[in-house]
Amino acid sequence: MVAEPLIRVADVEKVYKTGDVEVRALRGVSLDVRPGEFVAIMGSSGSGKSTLMNLLGCLDRPTSGSYRLAGREVARMNKNELAEVRSEILGFVFQSFNLLARTSALENVELPLVYRGVGGAERRRRARLALERVGLGARLDHTPAQLSGGQQQRVAIARALVGDPKVILADEPTGNLDSQTSIDVMALFQELGRAGITIVLVTHEPDIAECASRVVVVKDGLIVTDREQVPRPARSAPAAGAEVHP
Amino acid sequence: MNPLVTVVVAFRAVLRNKMRSFLTTLGIIIGVAAVIAMMAIGAGAKAQVEQAFSAMGTNLLIVMPGSTTAGGSFGGFGSMPTLTWDDLAAIRAEVPAVKAAAPQLRANQSIVSDELNWTTSITGTSPDYFEIRSWPVAVGAPFTQADVDAGSKVVVLGQTVVERLFGPSANPVGQTVRIGQSPFGVVGVLEKKGQSPSGQDYDDAAFIPMTTFAQRIQGGLGKFLTGTIFVQATGSDTTQRAMTDVQALLRDRHHIPPGGEDDFSIRNLSEVASAQQQGTETMTTLLASVAAVSLLVGGIGIMNIMLVSVTERTREIGLRMAIGAKPRSILLQFLVEALVLSLTGGLIGVALGVGTASWLAGKFRWPMQIQVDVIGISVVFSALVGVVFGIYPARKASQLDPIDALRYE
């Protein structure tokens, strides 16, 4: 039995209209991602990789073409249905972390569960587990201002993990981090990948892309390269609960 | 998102900018406080007028003699006696809408007890008078028709007079006082009645039979009744008819041709009362609407700050949407936040309004009535202000595009 890929993008086009000018950000993109893959999407700015990421993240809808995510056609869903898909299937990690200021790590991680209607005690239990998984079990009550950049991104990853997503989408997750911290974060992603979580990551740094098991290069709205590779180990992953940079 | 969490999140957002939230709600606070204070004082004033007029008597008409005209100069009402004792008898006997009628003859005279003296208004009247003015006797009994017929020297005293002549809480029934040269037996003391609408002390008065008054004070019982006639109608619905009937009767008895001017005048006290009440009500409505405008301005303040808040938190909104918040959840979150602002303002306003009204009432001795329905309406209204002025910013937040919102700097 051949299982359907987790992500199946077929002939997707995206056209933006700015006044009279039409910008064809994606010009017929097809991409399948199987469960457990760690895909790095690369491309220069203006290549269409961000547009592709927004479509994969169900934040935007394609102008034409089909996008099946976990067996559901999402290309024609309305805002509410998309919000449900994001809540149930996806987890997001952003370049600038996007944590709520003056809110503890635990509460930040709880947030996706709040919108799923999970009860308070269960929310806290799962958020604590997610934070322990990214090695921040000792910093539950810290606010973002009390955490380093690497730790903040770990909180954001815990937030993406807490809802047991099928796919984690990371948009330049190391863009705001120094190289050592970047390596730690990538090691964490690799560990999650080994645990079976599908990861799609956008980057423009080749050495970050080397950590993935597959590299997709986007140029002028088309996929120009799509190759599998043996991932380069970022580093041996930190043990749960241990602090790399105290 | 469950409602409790939404409310908690809203409270936190409001408390995050304490000063700003306070200044925003100030408009609502002042508006609600002003409405409540105004209405409390307005209602108090109205109740005072009502009470004062009901103290004068219910369904009451006052018939006053007309004016003299001497060389083109009008002497004013009561300057010439035109009412006769027979007029009084005719009003009692011939107008069906009249329940009772009593004369009121007045003179200021000094009353002397064993030790003290006091100058007060002496009124000559008939026993109906106490009933017409719904003014029962507290101690003893009123004088009777027999006293009137015989011209007995008996007196019924008001509370103030008793205090002045015999000291507080004394019982003067059975004692003798002197009015002018004549000794009068005190037969009764009236209940305390308080002040008239114009601030006059009703209790500073003494009442004697009208015949005695005419003989001892006016120096003889003539044809004319030198005072006014108090007429009580059978009910509030018949007061107007009693007035026209009495007028027709007196015009007929005084042989006034059609088109001629009345030589008497009739005042309908319930009309005076309702006119005065209307004045109070107009004033209250005016002040309350000014206060309501302030509520509106407060609402605009809330809308303004909510718009600022939505702009400030654009990235937060984008993030919440990305991790699964539906537009409806975002809408609700900001709406509840506006509601928390306005409702908190409303409740503080209620406390402040009640406080202000009590303080004013205490300081200036104004009557005051806190009205629970006004408090309820104010709170509901401030909540409504929050919803009405919060819906636009909340809609704006919920319709943000998550991609743009996440990228917003």
CSV table of N, CA, C and O in Angstrom, one decimal, chain B residues 193-241:
chain,number,residue,atom,x,y,z
B,193,LYS,N,-46.1,68.5,60.4
B,193,LYS,CA,-46.4,68.4,58.9
B,193,LYS,C,-45.2,68.9,58.1
B,193,LYS,O,-45.0,68.5,56.9
B,194,GLY,N,-44.3,69.7,58.7
B,194,GLY,CA,-43.1,70.0,57.9
B,194,GLY,C,-43.2,71.3,57.2
B,194,GLY,O,-44.0,72.2,57.6
B,195,GLN,N,-42.5,71.4,56.0
B,195,GLN,CA,-42.4,72.7,55.3
B,195,GLN,C,-43.3,72.7,54.1
B,195,GLN,O,-43.5,71.6,53.5
B,196,SER,N,-43.7,73.9,53.7
B,196,SER,CA,-44.5,74.0,52.5
B,196,SER,C,-43.5,74.1,51.3
B,196,SER,O,-42.3,74.2,51.5
B,197,PRO,N,-43.9,73.9,50.0
B,197,PRO,CA,-43.0,74.0,48.9
B,197,PRO,C,-42.2,75.3,48.9
B,197,PRO,O,-41.1,75.3,48.4
B,198,SER,N,-42.7,76.3,49.5
B,198,SER,CA,-41.9,77.6,49.5
B,198,SER,C,-41.1,77.7,50.8
B,198,SER,O,-40.4,78.7,51.0
B,199,GLY,N,-41.1,76.7,51.6
B,199,GLY,CA,-40.2,76.7,52.8
B,199,GLY,C,-40.8,77.2,54.0
B,199,GLY,O,-40.2,77.4,55.1
B,200,GLN,N,-42.1,77.5,54.0
B,200,GLN,CA,-42.8,78.0,55.2
B,200,GLN,C,-43.1,76.8,56.1
B,200,GLN,O,-43.4,75.7,55.7
B,201,ASP,N,-43.0,77.1,57.4
B,201,ASP,CA,-43.3,76.0,58.4
B,201,ASP,C,-44.8,75.9,58.7
B,201,ASP,O,-45.4,76.8,59.3
B,202,TYR,N,-45.3,74.8,58.2
B,202,TYR,CA,-46.7,74.5,58.4
B,202,TYR,C,-47.1,74.5,59.9
B,202,TYR,O,-48.2,74.8,60.3
B,203,ASP,N,-46.2,74.0,60.7
B,203,ASP,CA,-46.5,73.7,62.1
B,203,ASP,C,-46.5,74.9,63.0
B,203,ASP,O,-46.9,74.9,64.2
B,204,ASP,N,-46.1,76.1,62.4
B,204,ASP,CA,-46.1,77.3,63.1
B,204,ASP,C,-47.5,78.0,62.9
B,204,ASP,O,-47.6,78.9,62.2
B,205,ALA,N,-48.5,77.4,63.5
B,205,ALA,CA,-49.9,77.9,63.3
B,205,ALA,C,-50.8,77.4,64.4
B,205,ALA,O,-50.5,76.4,65.1
B,206,ALA,N,-51.9,78.1,64.6
B,206,ALA,CA,-52.9,77.7,65.6
B,206,ALA,C,-54.3,77.9,64.9
B,206,ALA,O,-54.5,78.8,64.1
B,207,PHE,N,-55.2,77.0,65.3
B,207,PHE,CA,-56.5,76.9,64.6
B,207,PHE,C,-57.6,77.1,65.6
B,207,PHE,O,-57.7,76.4,66.6
B,208,ILE,N,-58.6,78.0,65.2
B,208,ILE,CA,-59.7,78.2,66.1
B,208,ILE,C,-61.0,78.2,65.2
B,208,ILE,O,-60.9,78.3,64.0
B,209,PRO,N,-62.2,78.0,65.8
B,209,PRO,CA,-63.4,78.0,65.0
B,209,PRO,C,-63.6,79.3,64.3
B,209,PRO,O,-63.2,80.3,64.8
B,210,MET,N,-64.1,79.2,63.0
B,210,MET,CA,-64.2,80.4,62.2
B,210,MET,C,-65.1,81.5,62.8
B,210,MET,O,-64.8,82.7,62.7
B,211,THR,N,-66.1,81.1,63.5
B,211,THR,CA,-67.0,82.0,64.1
B,211,THR,C,-66.3,82.8,65.2
B,211,THR,O,-66.4,84.0,65.3
B,212,THR,N,-65.5,82.1,66.0
B,212,THR,CA,-64.8,82.7,67.1
B,212,THR,C,-63.8,83.7,66.5
B,212,THR,O,-63.6,84.8,67.0
B,213,PHE,N,-63.2,83.3,65.4
B,213,PHE,CA,-62.2,84.1,64.7
B,213,PHE,C,-62.8,85.4,64.3
B,213,PHE,O,-62.3,86.5,64.5
B,214,ALA,N,-64.0,85.3,63.6
B,214,ALA,CA,-64.7,86.5,63.1
B,214,ALA,C,-65.1,87.4,64.3
B,214,ALA,O,-64.9,88.7,64.2
B,215,GLN,N,-65.5,86.9,65.4
B,215,GLN,CA,-66.0,87.7,66.5
B,215,GLN,C,-64.8,88.3,67.2
B,215,GLN,O,-64.8,89.5,67.5
B,216,ARG,N,-63.8,87.5,67.6
B,216,ARG,CA,-62.8,87.9,68.5
B,216,ARG,C,-61.7,88.7,67.8
B,216,ARG,O,-61.1,89.5,68.4
B,217,ILE,N,-61.3,88.2,66.6
B,217,ILE,CA,-60.2,88.8,65.9
B,217,ILE,C,-60.6,89.8,64.9
B,217,ILE,O,-60.0,90.9,64.7
B,218,GLN,N,-61.6,89.5,64.1
B,218,GLN,CA,-62.0,90.4,63.0
B,218,GLN,C,-63.0,91.4,63.5
B,218,GLN,O,-63.4,92.4,62.9
B,219,GLY,N,-63.6,91.1,64.7
B,219,GLY,CA,-64.5,92.1,65.3
B,219,GLY,C,-65.9,92.0,64.7
B,219,GLY,O,-66.5,93.1,64.4
B,220,GLY,N,-66.4,90.9,64.5
B,220,GLY,CA,-67.8,90.7,64.0
B,220,GLY,C,-67.9,89.8,62.8
B,220,GLY,O,-67.1,89.8,62.0
B,221,LEU,N,-69.1,89.1,62.9
B,221,LEU,CA,-69.3,88.2,61.8
B,221,LEU,C,-70.2,88.9,60.7
B,221,LEU,O,-71.3,89.1,60.9
B,222,GLY,N,-69.5,89.3,59.6
B,222,GLY,CA,-70.2,90.0,58.6
B,222,GLY,C,-70.7,89.1,57.5
B,222,GLY,O,-70.7,87.9,57.7
B,223,LYS,N,-71.1,89.7,56.4
B,223,LYS,CA,-71.6,89.0,55.3
B,223,LYS,C,-70.5,88.3,54.5
B,223,LYS,O,-70.6,87.2,54.0
B,224,PHE,N,-69.3,89.0,54.5
B,224,PHE,CA,-68.2,88.6,53.7
B,224,PHE,C,-67.3,87.7,54.5
B,224,PHE,O,-67.1,87.9,55.7
B,225,LEU,N,-66.7,86.7,53.7
B,225,LEU,CA,-65.7,85.8,54.3
B,225,LEU,C,-64.4,86.4,53.9
B,225,LEU,O,-64.0,86.4,52.7
B,226,THR,N,-63.7,87.0,54.9
B,226,THR,CA,-62.4,87.7,54.6
B,226,THR,C,-61.3,86.7,54.6
B,226,THR,O,-60.4,86.8,55.6
B,227,GLY,N,-61.2,85.9,53.7
B,227,GLY,CA,-60.1,84.9,53.6
B,227,GLY,C,-60.3,84.0,52.4
B,227,GLY,O,-60.9,84.5,51.4
B,228,THR,N,-59.8,82.8,52.4
B,228,THR,CA,-59.9,82.0,51.2
B,228,THR,C,-60.7,80.8,51.6
B,228,THR,O,-61.0,80.5,52.8
B,229,ILE,N,-61.2,80.0,50.6
B,229,ILE,CA,-61.9,78.8,50.8
B,229,ILE,C,-61.1,77.6,50.2
B,229,ILE,O,-60.7,77.7,49.1
B,230,PHE,N,-60.9,76.6,51.1
B,230,PHE,CA,-60.2,75.4,50.6
B,230,PHE,C,-61.3,74.4,50.2
B,230,PHE,O,-62.2,74.1,51.0
B,231,VAL,N,-61.2,73.9,49.0
B,231,VAL,CA,-62.2,73.0,48.5
B,231,VAL,C,-61.5,71.7,48.1
B,231,VAL,O,-60.4,71.7,47.5
B,232,GLN,N,-62.0,70.6,48.6
B,232,GLN,CA,-61.5,69.3,48.2
B,232,GLN,C,-62.4,68.6,47.3
B,232,GLN,O,-63.6,68.4,47.6
B,233,ALA,N,-61.9,68.1,46.2
B,233,ALA,CA,-62.7,67.4,45.2
B,233,ALA,C,-62.9,66.0,45.7
B,233,ALA,O,-62.1,65.5,46.5
B,234,THR,N,-63.9,65.3,45.1
B,234,THR,CA,-64.1,63.9,45.5
B,234,THR,C,-63.0,62.9,45.1
B,234,THR,O,-62.8,61.9,45.7
B,235,GLY,N,-62.2,63.3,44.1
B,235,GLY,CA,-61.1,62.5,43.6
B,235,GLY,C,-60.2,63.2,42.7
B,235,GLY,O,-60.6,64.3,42.3
B,236,SER,N,-59.1,62.6,42.3
B,236,SER,CA,-58.2,63.4,41.4
B,236,SER,C,-58.8,63.6,40.0
B,236,SER,O,-58.5,64.5,39.4
B,237,ASP,N,-59.7,62.6,39.6
B,237,ASP,CA,-60.3,62.8,38.3
B,237,ASP,C,-61.4,63.8,38.3
B,237,ASP,O,-61.8,64.2,37.2
B,238,THR,N,-61.9,64.2,39.5
B,238,THR,CA,-63.0,65.1,39.5
B,238,THR,C,-62.5,66.5,39.8
B,238,THR,O,-63.4,67.5,39.9
B,239,THR,N,-61.2,66.7,40.1
B,239,THR,CA,-60.7,68.0,40.5
B,239,THR,C,-61.0,69.1,39.5
B,239,THR,O,-61.5,70.2,39.8
B,240,GLN,N,-60.8,68.7,38.2
B,240,GLN,CA,-61.0,69.7,37.1
B,240,GLN,C,-62.5,70.1,37.1
B,240,GLN,O,-62.9,71.2,36.9
B,241,ARG,N,-63.4,69.0,37.2
B,241,ARG,CA,-64.8,69.3,37.1
B,241,ARG,C,-65.2,70.2,38.3
B,241,ARG,O,-66.0,71.1,38.1
